[in-house]
């Protein structure tokens, strides 16, 4: 079995934060450095994203996000599987910022690039 690069919670947080912050023109190069060309993301509720769509979404988020703050509540990695729970404050153009809970599970390849991702995001209803 190949050895997988261990990821720290800080590295994971940096990956997530870079989706929403940064230069929209750098979306492709940033995606190339963090996800595989075979990337597939499933969102609870049926949305599916491949590599090209991920580049579009990252550029869109970066161009339209006015507020992004994230806190990792839970993080674990076992071999090539990563799981995390984040509480985020997200504000997109024309909308007030709101608190969101993001559940994230993924598989990474031997190079540490995200390959298969499952996400569920919902408005935060906690304390």
Short mmCIF file of C-alpha atoms in Angstrom, two decimals:
data_model
loop_
_atom_site.label_atom_id
_atom_site.label_comp_id
_atom_site.label_asym_id
_atom_site.label_seq_id
_atom_site.Cartn_x
_atom_site.Cartn_y
_atom_site.Cartn_z
CA UNK A 1 0.00 0.00 0.00
CA UNK A 2 1.46 3.43 -0.91
CA UNK A 3 2.37 5.91 1.78
CA UNK A 4 0.09 8.92 1.81
CA UNK A 5 1.16 12.43 2.74
CA UNK A 6 -0.18 13.30 6.15
CA UNK A 7 -2.14 16.53 6.11
CA UNK A 8 -2.41 18.79 9.13
CA UNK A 9 -5.65 20.55 10.05
CA UNK A 10 -3.90 23.82 9.16
CA UNK A 11 -3.03 22.54 5.67
CA UNK A 12 -6.60 21.43 5.17
CA UNK A 13 -7.93 24.80 6.36
CA UNK A 14 -5.58 26.55 3.93
CA UNK A 15 -6.95 24.40 1.09
CA UNK A 16 -10.57 25.28 1.96
CA UNK A 17 -9.80 28.97 2.55
CA UNK A 18 -8.09 29.26 -0.85
CA UNK A 19 -11.30 28.16 -2.56
CA UNK A 20 -13.03 31.35 -1.39
CA UNK A 21 -10.14 33.81 -1.17
CA UNK A 22 -7.44 34.76 -3.62
CA UNK A 23 -7.14 36.00 -7.14
CA UNK A 24 -9.84 34.60 -9.47
CA UNK A 25 -7.22 34.52 -12.27
CA UNK A 26 -5.21 31.98 -10.25
CA UNK A 27 -8.12 29.53 -9.92
CA UNK A 28 -6.79 27.06 -12.51
CA UNK A 29 -3.22 26.94 -11.21
CA UNK A 30 -4.43 26.64 -7.61
CA UNK A 31 -6.79 23.80 -8.58
CA UNK A 32 -3.99 22.05 -10.48
CA UNK A 33 -1.86 22.15 -7.33
CA UNK A 34 -4.56 20.73 -5.02
CA UNK A 35 -6.89 18.46 -7.01
CA UNK A 36 -6.38 15.80 -9.68
CA UNK A 37 -7.55 16.13 -13.29
CA UNK A 38 -9.86 13.16 -12.46
CA UNK A 39 -11.40 15.12 -9.56
CA UNK A 40 -15.04 14.43 -8.80
CA UNK A 41 -17.04 16.17 -6.06
CA UNK A 42 -20.47 15.07 -4.94
CA UNK A 43 -22.57 17.54 -3.02
CA UNK A 44 -25.40 16.26 -0.85
CA UNK A 45 -28.55 16.84 -2.83
CA UNK A 46 -27.13 15.73 -6.17
CA UNK A 47 -24.71 18.39 -7.46
CA UNK A 48 -21.64 16.87 -9.12
CA UNK A 49 -18.46 18.77 -10.02
CA UNK A 50 -15.55 17.67 -12.21
CA UNK A 51 -12.15 19.38 -12.53
CA UNK A 52 -13.20 21.99 -15.11
CA UNK A 53 -16.32 22.91 -13.16
CA UNK A 54 -14.22 23.14 -9.98
CA UNK A 55 -11.97 25.73 -11.67
CA UNK A 56 -15.08 27.72 -12.66
CA UNK A 57 -16.51 27.54 -9.14
CA UNK A 58 -13.26 28.60 -7.47
CA UNK A 59 -12.97 31.60 -9.82
CA UNK A 60 -16.63 32.49 -9.13
CA UNK A 61 -16.28 32.22 -5.35
CA UNK A 62 -13.12 34.32 -5.35
CA UNK A 63 -14.75 37.00 -7.50
CA UNK A 64 -17.96 37.16 -5.47
CA UNK A 65 -17.17 36.23 -1.86
CA UNK A 66 -17.09 39.27 0.43
CA UNK A 67 -16.83 37.37 3.73
CA UNK A 68 -15.09 34.08 4.45
CA UNK A 69 -14.02 32.83 7.87
CA UNK A 70 -13.65 29.16 8.75
CA UNK A 71 -13.00 27.19 11.91
CA UNK A 72 -12.22 23.48 11.91
CA UNK A 73 -14.32 21.68 14.52
CA UNK A 74 -13.20 18.16 13.57
CA UNK A 75 -10.41 16.81 11.37
CA UNK A 76 -8.99 13.33 10.81
CA UNK A 77 -6.97 11.51 8.22
CA UNK A 78 -6.61 7.78 7.87
CA UNK A 79 -4.29 6.79 5.02
CA UNK A 80 -5.81 8.44 1.94
CA UNK A 81 -9.14 9.40 3.54
CA UNK A 82 -9.77 12.81 5.07
CA UNK A 83 -12.83 13.96 7.02
CA UNK A 84 -13.56 17.39 8.43
CA UNK A 85 -16.33 19.47 9.92
CA UNK A 86 -16.07 23.24 9.63
CA UNK A 87 -18.14 26.14 10.86
CA UNK A 88 -17.88 29.02 8.42
CA UNK A 89 -19.12 32.54 7.96
CA UNK A 90 -19.86 33.00 4.27
CA UNK A 91 -21.06 36.09 2.45
CA UNK A 92 -21.54 36.19 -1.30
CA UNK A 93 -22.24 39.26 -3.44
CA UNK A 94 -25.60 40.79 -2.69
CA UNK A 95 -26.19 38.63 0.38
CA UNK A 96 -25.57 39.09 4.06
CA UNK A 97 -22.93 36.84 5.57
CA UNK A 98 -24.37 33.76 7.26
CA UNK A 99 -23.06 30.94 9.42
CA UNK A 100 -22.70 27.63 7.58
CA UNK A 101 -21.73 24.12 8.66
CA UNK A 102 -19.63 22.21 6.13
CA UNK A 103 -19.12 18.45 6.33
CA UNK A 104 -16.32 17.22 4.08
CA UNK A 105 -14.99 13.75 3.26
CA UNK A 106 -12.38 13.05 0.61
CA UNK A 107 -9.87 10.64 -0.81
CA UNK A 108 -6.45 11.91 -1.85
CA UNK A 109 -4.08 10.28 -4.28
CA UNK A 110 -0.47 9.29 -3.53
CA UNK A 111 0.67 12.83 -4.33
CA UNK A 112 -1.71 14.34 -1.77
CA UNK A 113 -4.12 15.76 -4.37
CA UNK A 114 -7.85 15.59 -3.72
CA UNK A 115 -9.52 13.08 -6.01
CA UNK A 116 -12.97 12.09 -4.71
CA UNK A 117 -14.87 14.50 -2.47
CA UNK A 118 -18.24 14.44 -0.76
CA UNK A 119 -19.65 17.59 0.87
CA UNK A 120 -22.73 18.69 2.69
CA UNK A 121 -23.27 22.34 3.55
CA UNK A 122 -26.18 23.72 5.52
CA UNK A 123 -27.09 26.86 7.42
CA UNK A 124 -25.76 26.58 10.97
CA UNK A 125 -28.58 25.98 13.47
CA UNK A 126 -26.40 25.35 16.53
CA UNK A 127 -25.73 27.55 19.51
#
